PDB file of C-alpha atoms in Angstrom:
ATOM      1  CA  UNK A   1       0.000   0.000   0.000  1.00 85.00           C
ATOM      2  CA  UNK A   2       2.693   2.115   1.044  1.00 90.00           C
ATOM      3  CA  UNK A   3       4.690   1.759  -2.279  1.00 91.00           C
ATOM      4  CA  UNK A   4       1.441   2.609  -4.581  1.00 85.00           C
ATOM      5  CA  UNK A   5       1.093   5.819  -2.248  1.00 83.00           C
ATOM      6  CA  UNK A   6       4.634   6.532  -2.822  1.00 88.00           C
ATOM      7  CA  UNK A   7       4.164   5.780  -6.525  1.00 86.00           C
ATOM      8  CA  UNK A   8       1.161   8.053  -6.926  1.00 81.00           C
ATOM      9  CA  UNK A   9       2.231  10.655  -5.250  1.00 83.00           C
ATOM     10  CA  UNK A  10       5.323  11.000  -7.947  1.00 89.00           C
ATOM     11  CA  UNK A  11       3.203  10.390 -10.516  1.00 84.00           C
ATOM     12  CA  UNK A  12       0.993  13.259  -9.649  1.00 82.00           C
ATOM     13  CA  UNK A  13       4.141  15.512  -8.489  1.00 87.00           C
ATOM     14  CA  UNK A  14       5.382  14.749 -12.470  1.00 90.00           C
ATOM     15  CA  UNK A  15       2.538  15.117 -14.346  1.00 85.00           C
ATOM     16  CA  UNK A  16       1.107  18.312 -12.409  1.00 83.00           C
ATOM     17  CA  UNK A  17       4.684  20.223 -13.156  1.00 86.00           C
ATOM     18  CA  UNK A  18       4.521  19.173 -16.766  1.00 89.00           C
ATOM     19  CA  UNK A  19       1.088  20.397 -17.346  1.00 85.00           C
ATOM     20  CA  UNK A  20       2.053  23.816 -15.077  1.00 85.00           C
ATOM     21  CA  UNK A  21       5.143  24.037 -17.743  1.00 90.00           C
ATOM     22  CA  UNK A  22       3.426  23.328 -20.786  1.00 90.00           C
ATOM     23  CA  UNK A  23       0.464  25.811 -19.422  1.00 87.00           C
ATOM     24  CA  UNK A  24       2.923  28.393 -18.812  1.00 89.00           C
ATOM     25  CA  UNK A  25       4.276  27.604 -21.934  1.00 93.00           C
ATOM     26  CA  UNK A  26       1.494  28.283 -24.629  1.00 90.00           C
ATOM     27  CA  UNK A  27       0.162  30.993 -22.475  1.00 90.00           C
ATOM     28  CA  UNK A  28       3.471  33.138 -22.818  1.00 93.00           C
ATOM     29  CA  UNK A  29       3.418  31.627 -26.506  1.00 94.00           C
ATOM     30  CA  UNK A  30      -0.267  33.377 -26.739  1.00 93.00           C
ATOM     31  CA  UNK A  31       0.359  36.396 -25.391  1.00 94.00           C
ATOM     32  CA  UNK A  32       3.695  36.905 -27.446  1.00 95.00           C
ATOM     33  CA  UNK A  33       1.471  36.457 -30.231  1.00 94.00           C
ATOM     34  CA  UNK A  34      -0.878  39.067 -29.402  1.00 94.00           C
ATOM     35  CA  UNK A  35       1.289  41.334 -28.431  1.00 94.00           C
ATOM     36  CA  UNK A  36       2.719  41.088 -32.198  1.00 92.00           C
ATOM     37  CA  UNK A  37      -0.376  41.223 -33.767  1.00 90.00           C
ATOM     38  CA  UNK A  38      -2.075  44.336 -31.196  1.00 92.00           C
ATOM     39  CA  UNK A  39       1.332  46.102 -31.108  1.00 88.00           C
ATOM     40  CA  UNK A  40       1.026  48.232 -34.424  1.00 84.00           C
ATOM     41  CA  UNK A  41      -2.491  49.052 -33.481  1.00 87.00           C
ATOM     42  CA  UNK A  42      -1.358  50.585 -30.374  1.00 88.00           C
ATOM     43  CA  UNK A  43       1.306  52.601 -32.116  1.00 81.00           C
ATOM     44  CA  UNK A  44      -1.037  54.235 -34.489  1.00 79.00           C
ATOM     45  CA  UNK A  45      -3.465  54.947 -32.132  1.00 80.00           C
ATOM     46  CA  UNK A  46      -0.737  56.366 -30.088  1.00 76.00           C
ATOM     47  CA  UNK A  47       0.538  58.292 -33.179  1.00 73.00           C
ATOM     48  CA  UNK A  48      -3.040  59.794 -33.791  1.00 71.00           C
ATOM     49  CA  UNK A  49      -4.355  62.915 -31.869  1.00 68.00           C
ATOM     50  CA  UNK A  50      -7.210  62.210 -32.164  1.00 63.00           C
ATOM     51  CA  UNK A  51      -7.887  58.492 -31.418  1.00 73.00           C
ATOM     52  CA  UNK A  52      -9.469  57.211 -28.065  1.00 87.00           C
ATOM     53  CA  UNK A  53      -6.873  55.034 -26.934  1.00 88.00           C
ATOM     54  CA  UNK A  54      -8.943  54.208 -23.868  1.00 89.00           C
ATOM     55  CA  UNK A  55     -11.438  52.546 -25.399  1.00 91.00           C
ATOM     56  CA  UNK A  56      -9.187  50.977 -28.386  1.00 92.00           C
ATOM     57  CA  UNK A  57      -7.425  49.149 -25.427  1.00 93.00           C
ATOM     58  CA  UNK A  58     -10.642  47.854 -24.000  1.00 93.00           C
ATOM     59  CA  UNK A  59     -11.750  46.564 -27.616  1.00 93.00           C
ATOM     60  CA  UNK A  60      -8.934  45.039 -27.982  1.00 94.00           C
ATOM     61  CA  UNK A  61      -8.562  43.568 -24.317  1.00 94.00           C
ATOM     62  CA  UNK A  62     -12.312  42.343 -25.279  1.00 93.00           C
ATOM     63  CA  UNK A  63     -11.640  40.702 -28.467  1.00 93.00           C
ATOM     64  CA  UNK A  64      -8.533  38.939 -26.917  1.00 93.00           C
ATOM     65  CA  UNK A  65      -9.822  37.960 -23.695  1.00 91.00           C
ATOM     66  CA  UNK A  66      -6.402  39.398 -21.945  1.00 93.00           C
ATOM     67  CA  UNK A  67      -5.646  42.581 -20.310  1.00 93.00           C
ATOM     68  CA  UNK A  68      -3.821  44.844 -22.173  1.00 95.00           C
ATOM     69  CA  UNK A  69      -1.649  47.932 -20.533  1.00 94.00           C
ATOM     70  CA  UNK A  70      -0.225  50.877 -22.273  1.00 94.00           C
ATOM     71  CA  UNK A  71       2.683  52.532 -20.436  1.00 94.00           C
ATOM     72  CA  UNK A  72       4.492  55.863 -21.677  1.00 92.00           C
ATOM     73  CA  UNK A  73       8.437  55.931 -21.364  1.00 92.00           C
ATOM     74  CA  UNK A  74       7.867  57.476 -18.173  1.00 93.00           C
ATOM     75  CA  UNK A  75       6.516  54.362 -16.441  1.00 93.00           C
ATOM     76  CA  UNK A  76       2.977  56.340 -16.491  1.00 92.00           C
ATOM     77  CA  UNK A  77      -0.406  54.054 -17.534  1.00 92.00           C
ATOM     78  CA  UNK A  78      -1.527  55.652 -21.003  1.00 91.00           C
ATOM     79  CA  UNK A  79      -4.558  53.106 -21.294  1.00 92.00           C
ATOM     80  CA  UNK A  80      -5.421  50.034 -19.170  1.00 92.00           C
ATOM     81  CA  UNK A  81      -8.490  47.407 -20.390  1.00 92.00           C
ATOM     82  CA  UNK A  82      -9.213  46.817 -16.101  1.00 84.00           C
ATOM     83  CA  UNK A  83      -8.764  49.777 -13.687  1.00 76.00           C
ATOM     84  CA  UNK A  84      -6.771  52.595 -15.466  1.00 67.00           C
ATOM     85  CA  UNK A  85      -7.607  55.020 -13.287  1.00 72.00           C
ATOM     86  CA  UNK A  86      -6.191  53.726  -9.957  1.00 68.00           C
ATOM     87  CA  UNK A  87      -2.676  52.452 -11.080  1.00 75.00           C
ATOM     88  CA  UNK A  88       0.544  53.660 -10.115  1.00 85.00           C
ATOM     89  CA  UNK A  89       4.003  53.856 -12.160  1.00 87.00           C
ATOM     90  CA  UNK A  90       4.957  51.076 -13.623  1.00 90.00           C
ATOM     91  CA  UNK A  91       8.549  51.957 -14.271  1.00 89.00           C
ATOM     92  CA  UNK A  92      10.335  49.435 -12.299  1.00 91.00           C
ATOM     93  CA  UNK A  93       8.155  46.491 -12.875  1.00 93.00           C
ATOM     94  CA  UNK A  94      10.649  43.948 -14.556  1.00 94.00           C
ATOM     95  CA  UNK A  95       8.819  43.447 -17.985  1.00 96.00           C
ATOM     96  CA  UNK A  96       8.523  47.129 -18.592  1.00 95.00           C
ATOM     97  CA  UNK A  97      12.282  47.468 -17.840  1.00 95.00           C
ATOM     98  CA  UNK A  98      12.892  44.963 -19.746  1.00 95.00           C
ATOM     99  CA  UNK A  99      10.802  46.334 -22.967  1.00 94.00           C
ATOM    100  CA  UNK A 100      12.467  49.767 -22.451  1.00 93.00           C
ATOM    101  CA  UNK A 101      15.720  48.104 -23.271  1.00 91.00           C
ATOM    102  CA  UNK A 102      14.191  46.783 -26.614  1.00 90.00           C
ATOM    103  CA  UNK A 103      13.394  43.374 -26.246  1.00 93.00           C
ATOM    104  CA  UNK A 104       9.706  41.418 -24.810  1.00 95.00           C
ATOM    105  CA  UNK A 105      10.082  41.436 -21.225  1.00 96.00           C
ATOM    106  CA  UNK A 106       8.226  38.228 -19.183  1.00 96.00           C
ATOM    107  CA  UNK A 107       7.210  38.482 -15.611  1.00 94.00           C
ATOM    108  CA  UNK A 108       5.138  35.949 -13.333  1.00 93.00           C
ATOM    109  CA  UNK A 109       4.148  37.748 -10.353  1.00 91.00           C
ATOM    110  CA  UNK A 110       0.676  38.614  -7.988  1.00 91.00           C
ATOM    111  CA  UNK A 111      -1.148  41.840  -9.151  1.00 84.00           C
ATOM    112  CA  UNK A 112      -1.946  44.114  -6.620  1.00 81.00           C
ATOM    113  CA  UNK A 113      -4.501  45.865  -8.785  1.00 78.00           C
ATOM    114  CA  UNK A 114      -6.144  42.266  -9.679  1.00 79.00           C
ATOM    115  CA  UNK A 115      -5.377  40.331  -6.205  1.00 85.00           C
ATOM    116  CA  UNK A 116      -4.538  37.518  -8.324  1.00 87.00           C
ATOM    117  CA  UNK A 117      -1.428  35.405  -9.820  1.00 89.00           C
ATOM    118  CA  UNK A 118      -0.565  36.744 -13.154  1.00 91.00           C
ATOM    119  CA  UNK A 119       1.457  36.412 -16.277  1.00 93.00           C
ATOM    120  CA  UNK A 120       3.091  39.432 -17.756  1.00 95.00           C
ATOM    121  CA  UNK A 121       4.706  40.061 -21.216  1.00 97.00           C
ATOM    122  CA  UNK A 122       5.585  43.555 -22.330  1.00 96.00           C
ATOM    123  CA  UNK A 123       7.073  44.720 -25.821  1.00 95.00           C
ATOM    124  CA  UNK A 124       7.885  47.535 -26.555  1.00 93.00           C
ATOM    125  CA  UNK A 125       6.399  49.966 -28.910  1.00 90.00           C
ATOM    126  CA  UNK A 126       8.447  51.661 -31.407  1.00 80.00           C
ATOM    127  CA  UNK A 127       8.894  52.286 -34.666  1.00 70.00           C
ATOM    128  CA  UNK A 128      12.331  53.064 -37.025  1.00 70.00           C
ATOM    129  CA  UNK A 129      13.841  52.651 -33.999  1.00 73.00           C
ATOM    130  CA  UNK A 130      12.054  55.404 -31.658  1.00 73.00           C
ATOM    131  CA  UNK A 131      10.535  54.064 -28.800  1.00 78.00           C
ATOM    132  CA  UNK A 132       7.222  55.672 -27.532  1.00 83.00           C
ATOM    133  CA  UNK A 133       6.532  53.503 -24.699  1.00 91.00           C
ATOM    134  CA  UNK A 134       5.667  49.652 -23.941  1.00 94.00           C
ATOM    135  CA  UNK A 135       2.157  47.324 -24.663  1.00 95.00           C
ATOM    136  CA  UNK A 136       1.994  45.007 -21.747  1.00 96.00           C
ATOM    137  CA  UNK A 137      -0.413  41.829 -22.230  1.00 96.00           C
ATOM    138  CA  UNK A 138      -1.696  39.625 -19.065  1.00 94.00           C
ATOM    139  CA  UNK A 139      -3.253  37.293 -18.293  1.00 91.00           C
ATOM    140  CA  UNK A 140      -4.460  35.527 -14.693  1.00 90.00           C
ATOM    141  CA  UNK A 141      -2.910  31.960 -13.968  1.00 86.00           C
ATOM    142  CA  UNK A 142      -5.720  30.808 -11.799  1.00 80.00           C
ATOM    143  CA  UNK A 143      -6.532  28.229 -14.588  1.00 74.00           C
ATOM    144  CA  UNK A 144      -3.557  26.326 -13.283  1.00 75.00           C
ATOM    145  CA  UNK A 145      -4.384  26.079 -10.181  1.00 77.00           C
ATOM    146  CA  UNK A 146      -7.538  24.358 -11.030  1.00 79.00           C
ATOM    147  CA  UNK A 147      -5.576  21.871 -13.273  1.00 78.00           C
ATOM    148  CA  UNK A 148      -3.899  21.024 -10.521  1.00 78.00           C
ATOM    149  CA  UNK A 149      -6.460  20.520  -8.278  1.00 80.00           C
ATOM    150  CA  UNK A 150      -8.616  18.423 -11.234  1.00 82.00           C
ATOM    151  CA  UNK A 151      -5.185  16.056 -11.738  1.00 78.00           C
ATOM    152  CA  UNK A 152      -4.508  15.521  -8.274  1.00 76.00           C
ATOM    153  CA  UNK A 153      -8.575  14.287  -8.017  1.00 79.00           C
ATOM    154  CA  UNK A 154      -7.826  11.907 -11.107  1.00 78.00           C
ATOM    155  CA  UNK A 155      -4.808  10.680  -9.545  1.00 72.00           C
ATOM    156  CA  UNK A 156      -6.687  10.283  -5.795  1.00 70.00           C
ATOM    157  CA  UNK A 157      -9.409   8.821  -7.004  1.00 71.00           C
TER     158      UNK A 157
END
């Protein structure tokens, strides 16, 4: 009895860190490939006087089903799809550090705005090499949790 216990329990131990790695996986995969796809929109609207980037950023966070930030090189929120309005500078947040440097910037971390778990990827926006600020995507990681939870029932039961 003791041995099958044993067994089970690395079984479960295995299997729930591959799924949380693969999950973590395609998620940053996803969001990378939003990011690509939203990132020009962003820059035009940012380009254009007299857009409503606002409510672009909300479309967008809609039609995605992610949140979407827009930061200005000063580490001040621009536009934000959740609570824009009661965010504070985002300047030293490690993905938007990262994305001011040029390159996509990754962070898994708890959101004090959300009181959740989330996943982070920033890129930054810029064109010919000028750099107007950075379009962070996110996206909450309670779905692995609940994985979890459902493989170690299938494994327990």
């Amino acid at each position: 009895m003791i041995v099958v216990l044993v067994s089970l329990s690395i079984t479960g131990i295995i299997t729930v860190n591959a799924v949380e790695k693969y999950f973590k996986k395609s998620t940053e995969d996803m969001l990378l490939t939003n990011a690509k796809m939203t990132q020009r929109i962003i820059f035009g609207e940012l380009k254009d006087r007299d857009s409503d980037l606002q409510k672009t950023v909300v479309d967008l966070s809609l039609d995605l089903g992610i949140r979407l930030t827009v930061i200005d090189m000063k580490g001040n929120i621009l536009a934000d799809s959740e609570k824009p309005d009661i965010m504070e500078n985002h300047m030293e947040r490690p993905e938007i550090k990262t994305a001011y440097s040029g390159k996509v910037g990754k962070s898994i971390r708890y959101s004090t705005t959300l009181k959740t778990k989330m996943m982070y990827l920033a890129v930054p926006l810029e064109k010919e090499n000028t750099s107007t600020g950075v379009l962070r995507l996110s996206i909450p990681l309670s779905e692995i949790k609940n994985l979890s939870q459902f493989i170690w029932g299938v494994i327990l039961s």
